[in-house]
Amino acid sequence: MKRFFVIAILLVWACSAWAQTDEYRGFQFGVSARMEGVIGSYWISGNATAGYRFNQGNYLGLMSGYLMGSGVETQFRGIPVRLDYINYIPLGASRRHSFIVGGELGGNYMMVQESGRSYDGTQWIIEPRTRTGVDPYISAKAGFDFNIADFTHLQLGAFWLFPLGLGITAGFTF
């Protein structure tokens, strides 16, 4: 009975020690998939972010990836380049999971293919046109960070694109 009691105490101690996380800081890498949209168009993207987590609460990184989508008579592809800020607000006594708030600022380098219409005097002609450029990007985001293991986290969130867009995201950080 004494041996059983000692083993039980050691197991409880080991589990509580594993549940406690020290203040994390250092390099952080993440990958995510998202779906975003504004009035008249939508796009999906795969992104990677790399940056530095200053302490338990603040992360600043650079995000890039690939996006593709469509709108009214348009098809587009692009490469997003953004600064990514996240503030982690730990939840619960173990502080393993967090509520996250943050924002992104940057731009999307876009190649847009549009269906242009022109009139040559006798008939309407639909001809594809291509344009490139940088679209500015500003968003605010909120969500949850779930600690799956001490080396990886699952992040789920929603964000608001300024001025009239919404999006959702899911990804992993390491």
C-alpha angles and dihedrals in degrees: 000000000000091000091051091051092050092049091049091050091049092049093050090047092049093049094049091047090051092050094056114086125200121227104286123220136155140062116354128188128190143177127202145173120216144180118207136174146177129190106300100009144049137189142187125215145182114216141183125201130192127183149114129290105212097194140326089304114038136057128174122184148150118252129199137155142125130294135185133179149135142240138176103325092339138102120191144181128189153163116238119213114184145153109242121206124183129179113200118211107192118225130210133003095294092050090211096128127050143198108228132207127174148118146241129223128184139069147281118236100217138193108196125191112200132186103234123195123211134171117225095189098270106042144006114260122203110208129172117241127191126208132174131202147124119277114201116238129202124165142163119213141191134179146112134294113207117197104223094173131346091268101045137041133192113224123197121178152147128222142193119227114211122272108002114350141100135198146173130214140189127185151132130254126201 
